[in-house]
Short mmCIF file of C-alpha atoms in Angstrom, two decimals:
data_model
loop_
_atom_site.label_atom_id
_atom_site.label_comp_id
_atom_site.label_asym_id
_atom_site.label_seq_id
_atom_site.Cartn_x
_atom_site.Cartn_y
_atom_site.Cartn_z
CA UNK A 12 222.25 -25.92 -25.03
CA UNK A 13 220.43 -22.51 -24.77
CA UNK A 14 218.06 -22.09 -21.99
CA UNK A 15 214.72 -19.53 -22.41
CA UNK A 16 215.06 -16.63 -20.36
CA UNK A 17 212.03 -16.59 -17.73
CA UNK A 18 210.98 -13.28 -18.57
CA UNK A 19 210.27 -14.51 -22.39
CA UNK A 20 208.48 -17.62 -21.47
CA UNK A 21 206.54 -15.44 -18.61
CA UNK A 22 205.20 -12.82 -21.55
CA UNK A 23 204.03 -16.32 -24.10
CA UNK A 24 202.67 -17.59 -20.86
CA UNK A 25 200.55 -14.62 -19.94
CA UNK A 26 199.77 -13.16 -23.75
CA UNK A 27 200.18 -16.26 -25.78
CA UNK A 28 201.23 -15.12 -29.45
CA UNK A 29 201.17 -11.32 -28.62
CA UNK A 30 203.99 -12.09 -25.73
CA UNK A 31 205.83 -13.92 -28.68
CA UNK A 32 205.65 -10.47 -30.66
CA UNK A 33 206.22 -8.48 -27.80
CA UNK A 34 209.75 -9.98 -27.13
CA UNK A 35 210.59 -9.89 -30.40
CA UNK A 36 209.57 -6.37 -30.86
CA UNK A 37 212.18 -5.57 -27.83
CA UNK A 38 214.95 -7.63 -29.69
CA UNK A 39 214.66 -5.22 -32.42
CA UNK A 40 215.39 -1.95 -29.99
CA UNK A 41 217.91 -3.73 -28.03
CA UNK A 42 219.97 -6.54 -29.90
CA UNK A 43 221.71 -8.22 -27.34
CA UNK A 44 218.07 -9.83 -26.36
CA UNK A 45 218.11 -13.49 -28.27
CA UNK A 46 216.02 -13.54 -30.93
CA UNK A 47 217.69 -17.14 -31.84
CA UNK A 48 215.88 -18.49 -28.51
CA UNK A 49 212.53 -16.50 -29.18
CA UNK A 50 211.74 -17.86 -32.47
CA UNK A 51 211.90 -21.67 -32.01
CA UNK A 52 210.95 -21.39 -28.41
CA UNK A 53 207.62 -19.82 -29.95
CA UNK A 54 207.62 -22.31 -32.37
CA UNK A 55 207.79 -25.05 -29.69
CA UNK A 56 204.90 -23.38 -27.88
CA UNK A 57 202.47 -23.53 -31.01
CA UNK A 58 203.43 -27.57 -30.67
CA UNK A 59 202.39 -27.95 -27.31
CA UNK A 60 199.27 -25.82 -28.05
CA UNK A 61 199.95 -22.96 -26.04
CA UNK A 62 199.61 -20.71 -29.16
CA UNK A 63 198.55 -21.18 -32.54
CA UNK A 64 201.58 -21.71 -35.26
CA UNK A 65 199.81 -19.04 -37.41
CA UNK A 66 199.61 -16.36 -34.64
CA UNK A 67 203.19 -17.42 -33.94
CA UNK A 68 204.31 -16.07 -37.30
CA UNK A 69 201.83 -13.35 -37.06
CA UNK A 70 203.00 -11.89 -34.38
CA UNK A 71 206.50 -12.49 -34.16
CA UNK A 72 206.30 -10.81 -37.70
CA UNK A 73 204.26 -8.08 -36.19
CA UNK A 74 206.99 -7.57 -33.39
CA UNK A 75 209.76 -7.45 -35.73
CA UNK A 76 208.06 -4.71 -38.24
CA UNK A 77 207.22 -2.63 -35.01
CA UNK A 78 210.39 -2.49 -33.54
CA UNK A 79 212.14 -2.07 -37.38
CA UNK A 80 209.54 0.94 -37.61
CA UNK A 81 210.72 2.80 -33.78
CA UNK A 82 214.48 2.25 -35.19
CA UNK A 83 213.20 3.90 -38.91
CA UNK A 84 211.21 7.13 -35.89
CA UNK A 85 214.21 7.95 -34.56
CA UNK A 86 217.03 8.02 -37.75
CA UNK A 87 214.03 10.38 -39.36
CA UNK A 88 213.68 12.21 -35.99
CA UNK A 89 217.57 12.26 -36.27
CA UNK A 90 217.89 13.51 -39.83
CA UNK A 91 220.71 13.31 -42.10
CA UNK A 92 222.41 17.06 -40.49
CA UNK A 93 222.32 15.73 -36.73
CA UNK A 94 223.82 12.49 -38.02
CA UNK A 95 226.67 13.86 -39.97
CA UNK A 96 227.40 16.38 -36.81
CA UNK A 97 226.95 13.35 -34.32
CA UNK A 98 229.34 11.05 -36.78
CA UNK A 99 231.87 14.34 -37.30
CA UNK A 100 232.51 14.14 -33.51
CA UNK A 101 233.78 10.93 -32.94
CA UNK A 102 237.58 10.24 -32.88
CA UNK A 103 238.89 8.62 -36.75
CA UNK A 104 235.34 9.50 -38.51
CA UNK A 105 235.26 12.00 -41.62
CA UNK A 106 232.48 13.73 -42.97
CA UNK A 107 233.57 12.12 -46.24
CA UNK A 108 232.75 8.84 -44.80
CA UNK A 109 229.59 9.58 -44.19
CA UNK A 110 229.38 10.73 -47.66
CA UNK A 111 230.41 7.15 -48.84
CA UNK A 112 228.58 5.66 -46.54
CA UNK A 113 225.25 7.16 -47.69
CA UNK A 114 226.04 7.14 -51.22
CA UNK A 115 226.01 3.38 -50.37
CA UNK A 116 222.69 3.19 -48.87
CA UNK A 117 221.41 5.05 -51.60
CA UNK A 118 222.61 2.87 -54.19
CA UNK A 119 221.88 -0.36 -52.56
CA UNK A 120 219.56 0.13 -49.44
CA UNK A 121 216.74 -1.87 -50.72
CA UNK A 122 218.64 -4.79 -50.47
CA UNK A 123 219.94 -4.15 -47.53
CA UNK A 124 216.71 -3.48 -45.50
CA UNK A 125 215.65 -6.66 -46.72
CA UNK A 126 218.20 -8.89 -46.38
CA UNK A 127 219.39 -7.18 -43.54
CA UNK A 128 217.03 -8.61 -41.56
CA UNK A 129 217.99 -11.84 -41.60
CA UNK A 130 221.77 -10.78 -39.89
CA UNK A 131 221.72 -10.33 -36.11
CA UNK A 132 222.65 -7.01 -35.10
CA UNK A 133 222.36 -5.42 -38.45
CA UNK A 134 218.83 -6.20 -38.88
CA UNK A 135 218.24 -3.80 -35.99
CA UNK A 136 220.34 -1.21 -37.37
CA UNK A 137 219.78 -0.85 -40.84
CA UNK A 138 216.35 1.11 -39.45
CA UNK A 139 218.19 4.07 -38.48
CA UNK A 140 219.74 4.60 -41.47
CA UNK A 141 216.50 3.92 -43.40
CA UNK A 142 214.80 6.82 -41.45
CA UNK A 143 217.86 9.35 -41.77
CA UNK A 144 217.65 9.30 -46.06
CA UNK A 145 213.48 8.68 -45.64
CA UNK A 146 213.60 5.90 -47.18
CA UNK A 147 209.96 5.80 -48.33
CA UNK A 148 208.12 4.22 -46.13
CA UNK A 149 205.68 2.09 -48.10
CA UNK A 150 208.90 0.25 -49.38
CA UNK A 151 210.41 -0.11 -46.07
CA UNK A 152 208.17 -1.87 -44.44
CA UNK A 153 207.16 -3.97 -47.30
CA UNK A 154 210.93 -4.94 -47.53
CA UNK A 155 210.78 -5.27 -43.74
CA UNK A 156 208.04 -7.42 -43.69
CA UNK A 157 209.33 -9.63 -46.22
CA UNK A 158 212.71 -9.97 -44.98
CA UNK A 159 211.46 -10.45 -41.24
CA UNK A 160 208.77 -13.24 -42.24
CA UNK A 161 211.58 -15.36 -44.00
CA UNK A 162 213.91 -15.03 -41.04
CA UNK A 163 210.91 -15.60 -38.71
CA UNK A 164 209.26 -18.36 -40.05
CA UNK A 165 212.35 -20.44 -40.65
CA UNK A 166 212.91 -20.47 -37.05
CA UNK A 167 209.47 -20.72 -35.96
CA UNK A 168 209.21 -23.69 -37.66
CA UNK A 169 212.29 -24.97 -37.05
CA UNK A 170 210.75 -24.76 -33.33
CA UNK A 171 207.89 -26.34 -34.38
CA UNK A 172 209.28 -29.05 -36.04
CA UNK A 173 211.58 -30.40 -33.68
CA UNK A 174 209.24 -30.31 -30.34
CA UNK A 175 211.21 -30.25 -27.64
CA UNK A 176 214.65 -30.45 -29.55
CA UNK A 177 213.94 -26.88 -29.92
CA UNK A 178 217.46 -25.64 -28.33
CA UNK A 179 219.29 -27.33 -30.95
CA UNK A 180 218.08 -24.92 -33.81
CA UNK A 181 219.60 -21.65 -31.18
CA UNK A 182 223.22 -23.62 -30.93
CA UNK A 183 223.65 -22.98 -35.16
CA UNK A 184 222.11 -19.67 -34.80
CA UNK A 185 224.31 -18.89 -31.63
CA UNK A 186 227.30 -19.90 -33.91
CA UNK A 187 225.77 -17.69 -37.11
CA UNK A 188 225.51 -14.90 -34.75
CA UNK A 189 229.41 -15.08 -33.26
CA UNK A 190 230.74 -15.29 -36.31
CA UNK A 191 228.79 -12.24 -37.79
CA UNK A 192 230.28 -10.04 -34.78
CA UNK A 193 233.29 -11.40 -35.07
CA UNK A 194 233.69 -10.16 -38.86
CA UNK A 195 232.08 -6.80 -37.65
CA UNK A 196 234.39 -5.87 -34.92
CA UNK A 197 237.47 -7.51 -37.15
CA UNK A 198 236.47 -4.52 -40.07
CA UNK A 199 236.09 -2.10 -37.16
CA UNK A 200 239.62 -3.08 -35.83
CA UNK A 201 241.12 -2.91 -39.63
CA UNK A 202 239.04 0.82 -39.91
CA UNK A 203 240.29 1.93 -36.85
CA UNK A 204 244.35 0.73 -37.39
CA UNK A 205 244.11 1.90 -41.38
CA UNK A 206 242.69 5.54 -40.24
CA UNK A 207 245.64 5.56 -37.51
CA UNK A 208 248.47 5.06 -40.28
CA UNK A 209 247.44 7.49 -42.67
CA UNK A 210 247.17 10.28 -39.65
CA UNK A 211 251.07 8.67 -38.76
CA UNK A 212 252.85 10.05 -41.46
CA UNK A 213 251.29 13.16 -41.42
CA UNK A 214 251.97 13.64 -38.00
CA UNK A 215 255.75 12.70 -38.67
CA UNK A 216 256.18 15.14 -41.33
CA UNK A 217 255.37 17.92 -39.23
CA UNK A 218 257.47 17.04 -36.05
CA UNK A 219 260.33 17.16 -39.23
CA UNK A 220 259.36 20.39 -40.58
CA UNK A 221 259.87 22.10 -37.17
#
């Protein structure tokens, strides 16, 4: 069984709904924080009466669009040159896969601005990428809205709904979110090992040409 941080019950216990929004706004700039224990625990709070359920999703919406919208700041501030020198530095990484990988996003970024929001991790991270093509942003945070009051008010609810059962809705989402970062560092693993034997033979060849 999950347990609520202090610090997030402290900010729903001093602001009410805008501490709700506040915390989840922070989950969106740094993942690790659990949005899977925010959610219902707000949602559990609008049972007892400490907030209202509608300023619950209001807010916790709010948060996630404003934290979505720093991440979108700083890929534009970035811009697609910076990225592609950043991304040309690292050890494995080709320009030509950042070629693919914005072809991608250009081809199906809509969709995954929106339904990236309802993946942990990802949801804070398809942002950047949004900013560095300039995604316009009308559509961006209309698809970020969208996506974010879906995921939101499921668990809100979910909160909501079960009282003081609340912890049982962050054990599934706990689960959800291990096995999404297990599949993400498993393709980062088979990346990393399928980049290191093409480079093999080509190193070989030359040892045997000298």
């Amino acid at each position: 069984m999950t347990a609520a941080p202090q610090w997030i019950n402290g900010l729903m216990d001093t602001l009410g709904a805008p501490g709700a929004g506040l915390a989840i706004a922070l989950e969106n700039l740094f993942p690790p924080l659990p949005s899977e224990v925010i959610l219902p625990l707000a949602g559990f709070a609008a049972s007892t009466g400490r907030m209202s359920l509608w300023a619950a999703l209001l807010w916790t919406t709010a948060g996630s669009v404003i934290g979505a919208l720093a991440l979108y700041g700083v890929g534009a501030l970035l811009g697609r040159d910076r990225t592609v020198a950043i991304a040309a530095r690292l050890p494995l990484v080709k320009t030509r896969d950042i070629e693919k990988t914005e072809g991608w996003f250009l081809r199906h970024g809509t969709k995954a601005v929106f339904f990236g929001r309802m993946i942990p991790i990802f949801r804070s991270l398809i942002s950047v990428p949004a900013g560095v093509e300039r995604m316009p942003l009308p559509v961006f945070l209309g698809l970020t809205t969208l996506g974010s009051a879906l995921w939101n008010t499921a668990f809100v609810m979910a909160g909501y709904t079960l009282g003081a059962n609340w912890t049982q809705v962050t054990d599934v989402v706990s689960t959800y979110s291990k096995i999404v970062l297990a599949l993400a560092a498993a393709a980062v693993v088979a990346f990393v090992a399928v980049r290191l034997l093409r480079r093999r033979p080509a190193s070989s060849e030359v040892s045997e040409s000298s």
